[in-house]
């Protein structure tokens, strides 16, 4: 038994590897698999290198790779890398094992937190398994390999917090690594962050990765755990071909905007929280004024403020008075907070255990959203979902009523409700009648639900494999949203992206059509489309022409893209290092929080941005942007002390 290069293409040598096989293996398991790996390994290396920004490895090149005899299936590295795929295993498995080891070398070279102490640790093990799965998906080879799933080791445990407590020395198949891969898939599939974004957001704790991605310093573990507990309670096992990725689950989960018109004057305020309490900020003369601030322990009517367990947002007009209220939930129940002078008051509260028609409120098991004017009465309603069904809820005279309650298995027209496999939202007026409809997707396909005569019904549903114009529907890799009126006709369309490219989908009778679709590599003016690292975030009418545009960011910089015929054009694009007034653009640490009418006297939307330096409001100005407001950390806005390290916007 010895490692050999006999009969291998180029003696087993490639640009980055020296491939060998154990000569005790059969020709199929040794020579043939080694030659297959030689033919594929450099393309796989290029994919990994691109994920990590083409950084140089710190190990010697070529890396020796040994295909060893033994049972199915394992790998390790010193280097050398030793792959033990098992007799009769496929070339795909051999490539999967090699990718899972080499990405750990890239983590070590990156040296920003993914790699642990002497090995990849629980976070790095989760990332390596996640990336090996993404390699399969990118090459059309499946989603995981049998026996390599991690998630259920955490799901079947007490579900402890390994998001804030990464074990840098543990890379076994256990609850710690199971929590890690589930949280990484939560960031990717549920919250919509790209592979490169997640890798670049490296931090010693997974909560730090979340903060680096979102700019939100709040603890992400409770929301992550509660979402899984809602749909997989107790120690329930995640089923399916890829149990590491149960997402998306429940409502459309983009982080809710905390921007809204609390005063009813057409200008949006910003709700900010910290471990101290809550504030509401409003632009004034190129800085911010604090129109209210209250510490934890304050009572807003009957609501007890505790930013440690209160979840705020979105802001919407729930009672029809022309002013936005703040939706808030806690372990006690839900509430609606409205501006009242220099403080807040509760315009409605409902405790857990309350029967709302046939729905029993339980914030530990309910997920909330989407939000929209479902019945066209000028007030905003909202969805609540659980593992057993959904409810459409409405604030009426200070109490919450149920417009509809439906159990899983209910048919909405042709749509079969199953909340453990349906993602519900976003909500928008897709047919132009003034009422919001709801997008719903599943592993089967897509639908649009409309509230008609007291019940939801499907006005559109189509299975995966359908062509919308040239767009091929595949909910396994299509990401839907944001939604906006991109063509200015008064109806909302859906921006959709995939590993192939992007499209804009429009409701057309009982199906959809594509107003635009373009593959990755297309130039929109000067912007290079690459859905693997482009963040297509906020849609708004930035130039005031009556149609919405898309704000996009990437590791290169930012742009604003506009529908133009069957493609898009760039109204603005600027690279990192550009000054927008006094704001220095750096998409590595700038967090684009939301969009709204944030500047007094302005007519067009601005973009709220934060960084480790401070806060700003950016507005379109010709082919660039300008900072209508910017202030550094340490500034006092009235009584509020700006500190983006612990302020949540």
Coordinates of C-alpha atoms in Angstrom, one line a residue:
X1 CA 0.0 0.0 0.0
X2 CA 1.5 3.3 -1.2
X3 CA 0.4 6.5 -2.8
X4 CA 0.9 6.5 -6.5
X5 CA 0.7 8.9 -9.5
X6 CA 0.9 6.1 -12.1
X7 CA -1.4 6.5 -15.1
X8 CA -2.5 10.0 -13.9
X9 CA -2.9 12.9 -16.3
X10 CA 0.3 15.1 -16.1
X11 CA 1.4 12.9 -13.2
X12 CA -1.4 14.1 -11.1
X13 CA -0.1 17.7 -11.1
X14 CA -2.5 20.7 -11.6
X15 CA -2.0 24.4 -10.9
X16 CA -2.8 24.0 -7.2
X17 CA -2.8 20.3 -6.4
X18 CA -0.7 17.2 -6.5
X19 CA -3.2 14.3 -6.8
X20 CA -2.3 10.8 -5.6
X21 CA -4.2 7.6 -5.0
X22 CA -3.5 4.5 -2.8
X23 CA -2.4 1.7 -5.1
X24 CA -4.4 -0.8 -3.2
X25 CA -7.6 0.7 -4.6
X26 CA -9.3 -0.7 -7.6
X27 CA -8.8 1.1 -10.9
X28 CA -12.3 2.6 -10.7
X29 CA -11.7 3.8 -7.1
X30 CA -8.1 4.9 -7.6
X31 CA -6.9 5.9 -11.1
X32 CA -10.3 6.7 -12.6
X33 CA -11.5 8.9 -9.6
X34 CA -8.1 10.6 -9.4
X35 CA -8.2 11.5 -13.1
X36 CA -11.7 12.7 -12.8
X37 CA -10.6 14.9 -9.9
X38 CA -7.7 16.2 -11.9
X39 CA -10.1 17.2 -14.7
X40 CA -12.4 19.1 -12.3
X41 CA -10.4 20.3 -9.3
X42 CA -9.1 23.6 -10.8
X43 CA -12.6 24.8 -11.7
X44 CA -13.7 23.9 -8.2
X45 CA -10.6 25.8 -6.8
X46 CA -11.5 28.9 -8.9
X47 CA -15.1 28.9 -7.4
X48 CA -13.7 28.7 -3.8
X49 CA -11.1 31.4 -4.5
X50 CA -13.7 33.7 -5.9
X51 CA -15.9 33.2 -2.8
X52 CA -12.9 34.3 -0.6
X53 CA -11.9 37.3 -2.8
X54 CA -9.0 35.5 -4.4
X55 CA -6.8 35.7 -1.3
X56 CA -3.6 33.6 -1.3
X57 CA -3.5 30.4 0.8
X58 CA -0.9 30.2 3.5
X59 CA -0.2 26.5 2.8
X60 CA 2.4 25.4 0.3
X61 CA 1.3 25.0 -3.4
X62 CA 0.8 22.4 -4.8
X63 CA -1.3 20.9 -2.1
X64 CA -0.9 17.1 -1.9
X65 CA -4.2 15.3 -2.1
X66 CA -4.4 11.6 -1.3
X67 CA -7.3 9.4 -2.2
X68 CA -7.3 6.7 0.5
X69 CA -9.0 3.4 1.1
X70 CA -11.5 3.1 3.9
X71 CA -15.3 3.1 4.6
X72 CA -17.6 5.9 3.4
X73 CA -16.8 8.8 3.9
X74 CA -14.4 11.3 5.5
X75 CA -11.6 13.8 4.9
X76 CA -8.9 15.7 6.8
X77 CA -5.9 17.8 6.2
X78 CA -2.5 18.7 7.7
X79 CA -1.7 19.2 4.8
X80 CA -1.6 16.8 3.0
X81 CA -5.4 16.4 2.4
X82 CA -6.6 12.9 2.8
X83 CA -9.9 11.9 1.2
X84 CA -11.6 8.7 2.1
X85 CA -14.7 8.5 -0.1
X86 CA -15.3 4.8 0.3
X87 CA -15.3 2.1 -2.4
X88 CA -17.7 2.7 -5.2
X89 CA -18.4 6.4 -4.2
X90 CA -18.9 8.9 -7.0
X91 CA -16.5 11.5 -8.3
X92 CA -19.0 14.1 -7.0
X93 CA -18.4 12.9 -3.4
X94 CA -14.6 13.1 -4.0
X95 CA -14.9 16.7 -5.2
X96 CA -17.3 17.5 -2.3
X97 CA -14.8 16.3 0.2
X98 CA -12.0 18.2 -1.3
X99 CA -14.0 21.4 -1.4
X100 CA -15.0 21.0 2.3
X101 CA -11.2 20.8 3.2
X102 CA -9.8 23.5 1.0
X103 CA -12.4 26.1 2.1
X104 CA -11.0 25.6 5.6
X105 CA -7.6 26.5 4.3
X106 CA -9.1 29.7 2.8
X107 CA -10.7 30.4 6.2
X108 CA -7.3 30.1 7.9
X109 CA -5.7 32.4 5.3
X110 CA -8.5 34.9 5.7
X111 CA -7.8 34.9 9.5
X112 CA -10.8 37.0 10.5
X113 CA -12.8 34.6 12.7
X114 CA -14.1 31.6 10.7
X115 CA -11.1 29.5 11.5
X116 CA -10.9 28.4 15.2
X117 CA -8.0 27.5 17.5
X118 CA -5.9 24.8 15.7
X119 CA -8.9 23.7 13.6
X120 CA -11.9 25.2 12.0
X121 CA -14.1 25.1 15.2
X122 CA -17.8 24.9 15.3
X123 CA -18.5 28.0 13.2
X124 CA -15.9 27.0 10.6
X125 CA -17.1 23.5 10.4
X126 CA -20.6 24.8 9.7
X127 CA -19.3 27.1 7.0
X128 CA -17.2 24.4 5.4
X129 CA -20.3 22.1 5.1
X130 CA -22.4 25.0 3.9
X131 CA -19.9 25.9 1.2
X132 CA -19.6 22.3 0.1
X133 CA -23.3 22.3 -0.4
X134 CA -23.1 25.5 -2.3
X135 CA -20.5 23.9 -4.5
X136 CA -23.0 21.1 -5.3
X137 CA -25.7 23.6 -6.1
X138 CA -23.5 25.8 -8.3
X139 CA -22.6 22.7 -10.4
X140 CA -26.1 21.2 -10.5
X141 CA -24.9 18.2 -8.5
X142 CA -27.5 18.3 -5.7
X143 CA -27.7 20.0 -2.3
X144 CA -25.8 17.7 0.1
X145 CA -24.1 14.3 0.3
X146 CA -25.7 11.5 2.3
X147 CA -24.5 11.3 5.9
X148 CA -23.1 14.9 6.0
X149 CA -26.0 16.8 7.4
X150 CA -25.3 18.5 10.8
X151 CA -28.5 20.4 11.7
X152 CA -30.5 17.8 13.5
X153 CA -27.7 17.2 16.0
X154 CA -28.8 20.7 17.4
X155 CA -32.5 20.3 16.6
X156 CA -32.6 17.1 18.7
X157 CA -30.9 18.8 21.6
X158 CA -31.8 21.4 24.1
X159 CA -31.1 24.0 21.4
X160 CA -28.5 26.0 23.3
X161 CA -27.0 29.2 22.1
X162 CA -23.9 28.5 20.0
X163 CA -24.5 31.6 17.9
X164 CA -23.0 33.7 20.7
X165 CA -20.9 30.8 22.1
X166 CA -18.8 29.4 19.3
X167 CA -16.5 26.6 20.3
X168 CA -13.2 27.3 18.5
X169 CA -11.9 23.8 19.3
X170 CA -14.9 21.7 18.3
X171 CA -15.5 20.5 14.7
X172 CA -17.4 17.3 15.4
X173 CA -20.9 16.4 14.3
X174 CA -22.7 17.7 17.3
X175 CA -25.1 20.4 18.5
X176 CA -22.5 23.1 18.2
X177 CA -21.8 22.6 14.6
X178 CA -25.4 21.8 13.9
X179 CA -26.4 25.2 15.3
X180 CA -23.7 26.8 13.2
X181 CA -24.8 25.5 9.8
X182 CA -28.4 26.2 10.6
X183 CA -27.5 29.8 11.4
X184 CA -25.5 30.2 8.3
X185 CA -28.4 29.0 6.2
X186 CA -30.6 31.4 8.1
X187 CA -28.4 34.2 7.0
X188 CA -28.3 33.0 3.5
X189 CA -31.8 31.6 2.7
X190 CA -34.0 33.3 5.2
X191 CA -32.5 36.8 5.4
X192 CA -31.1 36.7 1.8
X193 CA -27.4 37.4 2.2
X194 CA -25.0 36.1 -0.5
X195 CA -22.3 33.6 -0.1
X196 CA -19.5 36.1 -0.5
X197 CA -21.2 38.5 1.9
X198 CA -21.4 35.9 4.6
X199 CA -17.7 34.8 4.2
X200 CA -16.5 38.5 4.2
X201 CA -18.5 39.2 7.4
X202 CA -16.2 36.9 9.4
X203 CA -16.1 37.4 13.1
X204 CA -15.2 35.3 16.2
X205 CA -18.9 34.8 17.0
X206 CA -21.7 34.0 14.6
X207 CA -23.6 36.9 16.2
X208 CA -20.7 39.1 15.0
X209 CA -21.2 37.8 11.5
X210 CA -24.8 38.8 11.7
X211 CA -23.9 42.3 13.0
X212 CA -21.3 42.7 10.2
X213 CA -23.9 41.8 7.6
X214 CA -26.8 43.9 8.9
X215 CA -25.3 46.6 11.1
X216 CA -27.7 45.5 13.8
X217 CA -25.9 44.9 17.1
X218 CA -29.0 43.2 18.7
X219 CA -28.7 39.5 19.6
X220 CA -29.9 37.5 16.6
X221 CA -30.2 34.1 18.5
X222 CA -33.7 34.5 19.9
X223 CA -35.3 35.3 16.5
X224 CA -33.3 32.5 14.8
X225 CA -34.3 30.0 17.5
X226 CA -37.9 31.1 17.8
X227 CA -38.4 30.7 14.0
X228 CA -37.2 27.1 14.1
X229 CA -39.2 26.4 17.3
X230 CA -42.3 27.7 15.6
X231 CA -42.2 25.2 12.8
X232 CA -40.1 22.4 14.5
X233 CA -41.1 22.5 18.2
X234 CA -39.5 20.5 20.9
X235 CA -36.8 18.2 19.5
X236 CA -38.4 17.8 16.1
X237 CA -36.2 16.6 13.3
X238 CA -35.9 18.5 10.1
X239 CA -36.8 16.2 7.2
X240 CA -36.0 16.2 3.5
X241 CA -33.0 15.9 1.2
X242 CA -31.1 18.8 2.9
X243 CA -32.1 19.0 6.5
X244 CA -29.4 21.6 7.1
X245 CA -31.6 24.1 5.2
X246 CA -35.2 24.1 6.3
X247 CA -35.6 27.7 5.1
X248 CA -37.4 29.8 4.0
X249 CA -39.9 29.5 6.8
X250 CA -43.0 31.5 7.6
X251 CA -43.3 35.1 6.6
X252 CA -41.0 37.0 4.3
X253 CA -38.1 37.7 6.6
X254 CA -36.2 40.7 5.4
X255 CA -35.5 42.7 8.5
X256 CA -38.4 45.1 9.1
X257 CA -37.8 48.7 8.5
X258 CA -37.9 51.0 11.5
X259 CA -38.6 54.0 9.4
X260 CA -42.1 55.5 9.2
X261 CA -44.2 58.6 9.3
X262 CA -45.1 58.7 13.0
X263 CA -46.2 62.4 12.9
X264 CA -48.4 62.1 9.8
X265 CA -46.7 65.0 8.1
X266 CA -45.1 63.0 5.2
X267 CA -41.6 62.9 6.7
X268 CA -40.3 59.6 8.1
X269 CA -38.8 59.3 11.5
X270 CA -36.3 56.7 12.6
X271 CA -36.9 54.3 15.6
X272 CA -33.6 53.5 17.4
X273 CA -33.1 51.2 20.3
X274 CA -30.2 50.3 22.6
X275 CA -29.6 48.4 25.8
X276 CA -30.6 51.7 27.5
X277 CA -34.0 52.2 25.9
X278 CA -35.7 53.7 22.8
X279 CA -35.6 56.9 20.8
X280 CA -37.2 58.5 17.7
X281 CA -34.9 60.5 15.5
X282 CA -35.8 63.0 12.9
X283 CA -33.6 64.9 10.4
X284 CA -33.3 68.6 11.2
X285 CA -30.8 71.1 9.6
X286 CA -28.3 68.4 8.4
X287 CA -28.3 66.7 11.8
X288 CA -30.9 64.8 13.8
X289 CA -33.2 65.9 16.6
X290 CA -34.4 63.4 19.1
X291 CA -38.2 63.8 19.3
X292 CA -38.5 61.3 22.1
X293 CA -36.4 59.0 24.2
X294 CA -37.4 56.8 27.1
X295 CA -35.4 54.3 29.2
X296 CA -36.3 50.7 29.7
X297 CA -38.9 50.3 32.4
X298 CA -41.0 53.1 30.9
X299 CA -44.8 52.3 30.6
X300 CA -46.3 53.4 27.2
X301 CA -49.9 53.1 28.4
X302 CA -49.9 49.5 29.5
X303 CA -46.8 48.4 27.5
X304 CA -43.6 47.9 29.5
X305 CA -40.5 48.9 27.5
X306 CA -37.7 46.3 27.6
X307 CA -35.4 46.5 24.6
X308 CA -33.8 43.2 25.7
X309 CA -36.9 41.2 24.6
X310 CA -39.1 43.7 22.7
X311 CA -39.0 43.3 18.9
X312 CA -39.9 46.5 17.0
X313 CA -41.1 47.0 13.5
X314 CA -42.4 47.5 11.0
X315 CA -44.0 50.9 11.2
X316 CA -47.4 51.2 9.5
X317 CA -50.8 52.9 9.9
X318 CA -52.7 50.1 11.8
X319 CA -55.6 52.3 13.1
X320 CA -56.3 54.5 10.0
X321 CA -55.4 57.9 11.6
X322 CA -52.9 58.8 8.9
X323 CA -49.9 58.3 11.2
X324 CA -47.7 55.2 11.5
X325 CA -47.6 53.1 14.7
X326 CA -44.8 50.8 15.8
X327 CA -45.6 47.1 15.9
X328 CA -43.9 45.5 18.9
X329 CA -43.9 42.0 20.2
X330 CA -42.5 40.4 23.4
X331 CA -42.8 37.3 25.6
X332 CA -45.9 39.0 27.0
X333 CA -47.8 39.6 23.7
X334 CA -48.1 42.2 21.0
X335 CA -48.7 46.0 21.0
X336 CA -49.0 49.0 18.8
X337 CA -47.1 52.1 19.9
X338 CA -48.0 55.6 18.7
X339 CA -46.3 59.0 19.1
X340 CA -47.9 61.0 21.9
X341 CA -46.1 64.3 22.4
X342 CA -42.5 63.5 23.6
X343 CA -43.3 59.9 24.4
X344 CA -45.3 56.9 23.1
X345 CA -48.6 55.5 24.0
X346 CA -50.2 52.1 23.4
X347 CA -53.1 52.2 20.9
X348 CA -53.6 48.5 21.3
X349 CA -52.3 45.5 23.2
X350 CA -53.1 41.8 23.2
X351 CA -51.6 39.3 25.7
X352 CA -50.5 35.8 24.9
X353 CA -53.2 33.3 25.5
X354 CA -55.9 35.6 24.1
X355 CA -58.3 34.0 21.8
X356 CA -58.6 36.1 18.6
X357 CA -61.5 34.4 17.0
X358 CA -60.2 30.9 16.4
X359 CA -56.5 32.0 16.7
X360 CA -54.8 31.9 20.1
X361 CA -51.9 34.4 20.3
X362 CA -48.6 33.0 21.4
X363 CA -45.5 35.1 20.5
X364 CA -43.3 32.1 21.4
X365 CA -44.8 30.1 18.6
X366 CA -46.2 32.8 16.2
X367 CA -44.3 34.6 13.4
X368 CA -45.7 37.9 12.2
X369 CA -45.8 39.2 8.7
X370 CA -46.2 40.2 6.0
X371 CA -48.0 43.5 6.6
X372 CA -50.3 45.3 4.2
X373 CA -53.7 46.8 3.5
X374 CA -55.3 43.5 2.6
X375 CA -58.9 44.7 2.6
X376 CA -58.4 48.1 1.0
X377 CA -59.8 50.1 4.0
X378 CA -56.8 52.4 4.5
X379 CA -55.4 50.5 7.5
X380 CA -52.7 47.9 7.6
X381 CA -53.4 44.3 8.5
X382 CA -50.9 41.6 9.3
X383 CA -50.4 37.8 9.1
X384 CA -49.6 35.5 12.0
X385 CA -48.3 32.0 11.2
X386 CA -47.6 29.0 13.3
X387 CA -46.7 25.3 12.7
X388 CA -50.4 24.6 12.3
X389 CA -51.8 27.4 10.2
X390 CA -52.2 31.2 9.7
X391 CA -54.4 34.1 10.7
X392 CA -55.0 37.5 9.1
X393 CA -55.2 39.9 12.0
X394 CA -56.4 43.5 12.3
X395 CA -56.3 46.2 14.9
X396 CA -59.9 47.5 15.7
X397 CA -60.7 49.9 18.5
X398 CA -57.6 49.0 20.5
X399 CA -58.1 45.2 20.1
X400 CA -57.0 42.7 17.6
X401 CA -59.6 40.8 15.5
X402 CA -59.2 37.9 13.1
X403 CA -60.3 38.5 9.5
X404 CA -59.5 34.8 8.7
X405 CA -58.0 31.8 10.4
X406 CA -57.0 28.8 8.4
X407 CA -55.4 25.5 9.3
X408 CA -52.7 23.8 7.2
X409 CA -54.4 21.7 4.5
X410 CA -56.8 24.5 3.7
X411 CA -57.2 25.3 0.0
X412 CA -57.0 29.0 -1.0
X413 CA -58.4 28.5 -4.5
X414 CA -55.8 26.0 -5.8
X415 CA -53.1 26.8 -3.2
X416 CA -52.6 24.2 -0.5
X417 CA -51.6 25.9 2.8
X418 CA -48.7 24.3 4.6
X419 CA -46.9 26.9 6.8
X420 CA -43.9 24.6 7.4
X421 CA -43.1 24.8 3.7
X422 CA -44.7 28.0 2.6
X423 CA -43.0 31.5 2.7
X424 CA -45.6 34.2 2.8
X425 CA -44.9 37.6 1.5
X426 CA -44.1 40.2 0.6
X427 CA -47.5 42.0 0.3
X428 CA -48.1 44.6 -2.3
X429 CA -50.8 45.8 -4.8
X430 CA -50.0 43.5 -7.7
X431 CA -53.2 44.0 -9.6
X432 CA -53.6 47.8 -9.2
X433 CA -57.0 47.8 -7.4
X434 CA -55.7 49.5 -4.2
X435 CA -55.7 46.4 -2.0
X436 CA -52.5 44.5 -1.2
X437 CA -52.1 40.9 -2.3
X438 CA -49.6 38.4 -0.9
X439 CA -46.9 36.5 -2.7
X440 CA -46.6 32.9 -1.5
X441 CA -44.0 30.3 -2.5
X442 CA -43.2 26.7 -1.7
X443 CA -41.3 23.8 -3.0
X444 CA -44.1 23.3 -5.5
X445 CA -44.2 26.8 -7.0
X446 CA -45.6 30.3 -6.6
X447 CA -49.0 31.9 -6.0
X448 CA -50.6 35.3 -5.3
X449 CA -53.3 35.3 -2.6
X450 CA -56.0 38.0 -2.5
X451 CA -58.6 38.7 0.3
X452 CA -62.0 38.4 -1.4
X453 CA -65.4 38.2 0.4
X454 CA -63.8 37.5 3.8
X455 CA -61.3 34.9 2.7
X456 CA -58.0 34.4 0.9
X457 CA -58.0 32.9 -2.6
X458 CA -55.3 32.4 -5.2
X459 CA -55.6 34.7 -8.2
X460 CA -52.4 33.3 -9.7
X461 CA -50.5 30.0 -9.1
X462 CA -47.9 28.3 -11.2
X463 CA -45.7 25.3 -10.6
X464 CA -41.9 25.2 -10.8
X465 CA -40.7 24.8 -14.3
X466 CA -43.2 27.4 -15.6
X467 CA -41.7 30.0 -17.9
X468 CA -42.7 33.6 -17.2
X469 CA -41.7 35.0 -20.5
X470 CA -38.1 33.8 -20.5
X471 CA -37.8 33.4 -16.7
X472 CA -37.7 29.8 -15.5
X473 CA -39.5 29.5 -12.1
X474 CA -37.5 27.5 -9.6
X475 CA -38.3 28.4 -6.0
X476 CA -35.3 26.3 -4.8
X477 CA -33.0 29.1 -5.9
X478 CA -35.2 32.1 -6.9
X479 CA -35.2 35.0 -4.4
X480 CA -38.3 37.2 -4.5
X481 CA -38.3 40.9 -3.6
X482 CA -38.1 43.7 -3.2
X483 CA -41.4 44.7 -4.8
X484 CA -42.2 48.1 -6.3
X485 CA -43.8 49.8 -9.2
X486 CA -40.8 49.6 -11.6
X487 CA -42.7 50.6 -14.7
X488 CA -44.8 53.4 -13.3
X489 CA -48.2 52.0 -14.2
X490 CA -49.6 52.0 -10.6
X491 CA -49.2 48.2 -10.1
X492 CA -46.3 46.6 -8.2
X493 CA -43.9 44.2 -9.7
X494 CA -41.5 41.6 -8.1
X495 CA -37.8 41.7 -8.5
X496 CA -36.5 38.1 -8.7
X497 CA -32.9 36.9 -8.6
X498 CA -31.2 33.6 -9.0
X499 CA -27.7 32.2 -9.6
X500 CA -28.5 32.8 -13.3
X501 CA -29.4 36.5 -13.1
X502 CA -32.3 38.8 -12.4
X503 CA -35.8 39.5 -13.7
X504 CA -38.8 41.7 -13.0
X505 CA -42.1 39.7 -12.9
X506 CA -45.5 41.2 -13.4
X507 CA -48.9 39.7 -12.7
X508 CA -50.7 38.9 -16.0
X509 CA -54.0 37.2 -15.6
X510 CA -53.5 33.8 -14.0
X511 CA -49.8 33.8 -14.6
X512 CA -46.9 36.2 -14.7
X513 CA -44.8 37.8 -17.4
X514 CA -41.2 39.1 -17.3
X515 CA -40.8 42.8 -18.0
X516 CA -37.0 42.3 -17.9
X517 CA -34.6 39.5 -17.4
X518 CA -30.8 39.5 -17.8
X519 CA -28.1 37.1 -17.0
X520 CA -25.1 37.6 -14.8
X521 CA -22.3 39.3 -16.6
X522 CA -24.7 41.9 -18.2
X523 CA -23.7 45.5 -18.0
X524 CA -26.4 47.9 -16.8
X525 CA -24.6 51.1 -18.0
X526 CA -21.4 50.6 -16.1
X527 CA -22.8 48.2 -13.4
X528 CA -21.7 44.6 -13.8
X529 CA -24.5 42.2 -12.7
X530 CA -23.4 39.4 -10.4
X531 CA -26.1 38.0 -8.2
X532 CA -23.5 36.1 -6.2
X533 CA -22.3 39.4 -4.6
X534 CA -24.8 42.1 -5.6
X535 CA -27.2 43.1 -2.8
X536 CA -30.5 44.3 -4.4
X537 CA -32.0 45.9 -1.4
X538 CA -34.3 48.9 -1.4
X539 CA -36.7 49.9 -4.1
X540 CA -38.0 53.5 -4.2
X541 CA -38.6 56.4 -6.7
X542 CA -35.2 58.0 -6.1
X543 CA -35.4 60.4 -9.0
X544 CA -39.1 61.4 -8.7
X545 CA -40.2 60.3 -12.1
X546 CA -43.1 58.1 -10.9
X547 CA -41.3 54.7 -11.3
X548 CA -39.2 52.9 -8.7
X549 CA -35.5 52.1 -9.0
X550 CA -33.3 49.6 -7.2
X551 CA -30.5 50.5 -4.8
X552 CA -27.7 47.9 -5.3
X553 CA -24.4 47.4 -3.5
X554 CA -21.4 45.0 -4.0
X555 CA -17.8 44.7 -2.8
X556 CA -17.0 47.2 -5.6
X557 CA -19.4 50.0 -4.6
X558 CA -23.1 51.1 -5.0
X559 CA -25.5 51.9 -7.8
X560 CA -29.1 52.8 -8.5
X561 CA -30.6 50.7 -11.3
X562 CA -33.7 51.6 -13.4
X563 CA -35.9 49.6 -15.7
X564 CA -35.2 50.6 -19.3
X565 CA -37.1 48.6 -21.9
X566 CA -36.1 44.9 -21.5
X567 CA -33.0 45.7 -19.5
X568 CA -31.8 48.1 -16.8
X569 CA -29.7 51.2 -16.8
X570 CA -27.6 52.7 -14.0
X571 CA -28.8 56.2 -12.9
X572 CA -25.8 56.2 -10.5
X573 CA -22.8 54.1 -9.8
X574 CA -19.8 54.9 -7.6
X575 CA -16.9 52.9 -6.4
X576 CA -15.8 52.5 -2.8
X577 CA -13.6 55.4 -1.7
X578 CA -16.1 57.9 -3.2
X579 CA -17.1 60.8 -1.0
X580 CA -20.8 61.6 -0.9
X581 CA -20.5 65.0 0.6
X582 CA -18.7 64.0 3.7
X583 CA -19.7 60.4 3.7
X584 CA -16.9 57.9 2.7
X585 CA -18.4 55.0 0.8
X586 CA -17.1 51.6 1.9
X587 CA -19.5 48.7 1.4
X588 CA -17.3 46.5 3.6
X589 CA -18.6 48.3 6.7
X590 CA -21.4 50.6 5.5
X591 CA -24.8 49.2 6.4
X592 CA -27.7 50.4 4.3
X593 CA -30.6 50.3 6.8
X594 CA -33.7 51.5 4.9
X595 CA -35.2 54.0 2.6
X596 CA -37.8 56.7 3.2
X597 CA -38.5 60.5 3.0
X598 CA -35.9 61.3 5.6
X599 CA -35.0 64.9 4.9
X600 CA -37.3 67.8 5.7
X601 CA -38.2 69.8 2.6
X602 CA -37.1 67.0 0.4
X603 CA -39.4 65.3 -2.0
X604 CA -37.4 62.1 -3.0
X605 CA -36.5 59.2 -0.8
X606 CA -33.1 59.0 0.9
X607 CA -31.2 56.0 2.2
X608 CA -30.2 55.7 5.9
X609 CA -26.7 54.3 6.3
X610 CA -24.6 53.5 9.3
X611 CA -20.9 52.5 9.8
X612 CA -18.5 52.2 12.7
X613 CA -17.9 55.9 12.2
X614 CA -21.5 57.1 12.5
X615 CA -24.7 57.7 10.6
X616 CA -25.8 59.4 7.4
X617 CA -28.7 60.0 5.0
X618 CA -27.7 59.7 1.3
X619 CA -29.8 61.1 -1.6
X620 CA -29.4 60.8 -5.4
X621 CA -27.7 63.8 -6.9
X622 CA -27.3 63.5 -10.6
X623 CA -24.9 60.6 -11.3
X624 CA -23.7 60.4 -7.8
X625 CA -25.1 60.8 -4.2
X626 CA -24.8 63.5 -1.6
X627 CA -25.1 63.3 2.2
X628 CA -28.1 65.3 3.3
X629 CA -27.1 64.4 6.9
X630 CA -24.1 62.8 8.6
X631 CA -22.9 62.7 12.2
X632 CA -20.2 60.8 14.0
X633 CA -20.6 58.4 16.9
X634 CA -20.5 60.4 20.2
X635 CA -22.9 63.0 18.8
X636 CA -25.9 63.9 21.0
X637 CA -29.2 64.2 19.2
X638 CA -30.9 65.9 22.1
X639 CA -30.6 63.3 24.8
X640 CA -29.8 60.4 22.5
X641 CA -26.1 59.4 22.3
X642 CA -25.2 58.0 18.9
X643 CA -23.2 54.8 19.1
X644 CA -23.7 52.5 16.1
X645 CA -21.9 49.7 18.0
X646 CA -25.0 49.3 20.2
X647 CA -27.7 51.3 18.5
X648 CA -30.2 49.2 16.5
X649 CA -31.9 51.1 13.6

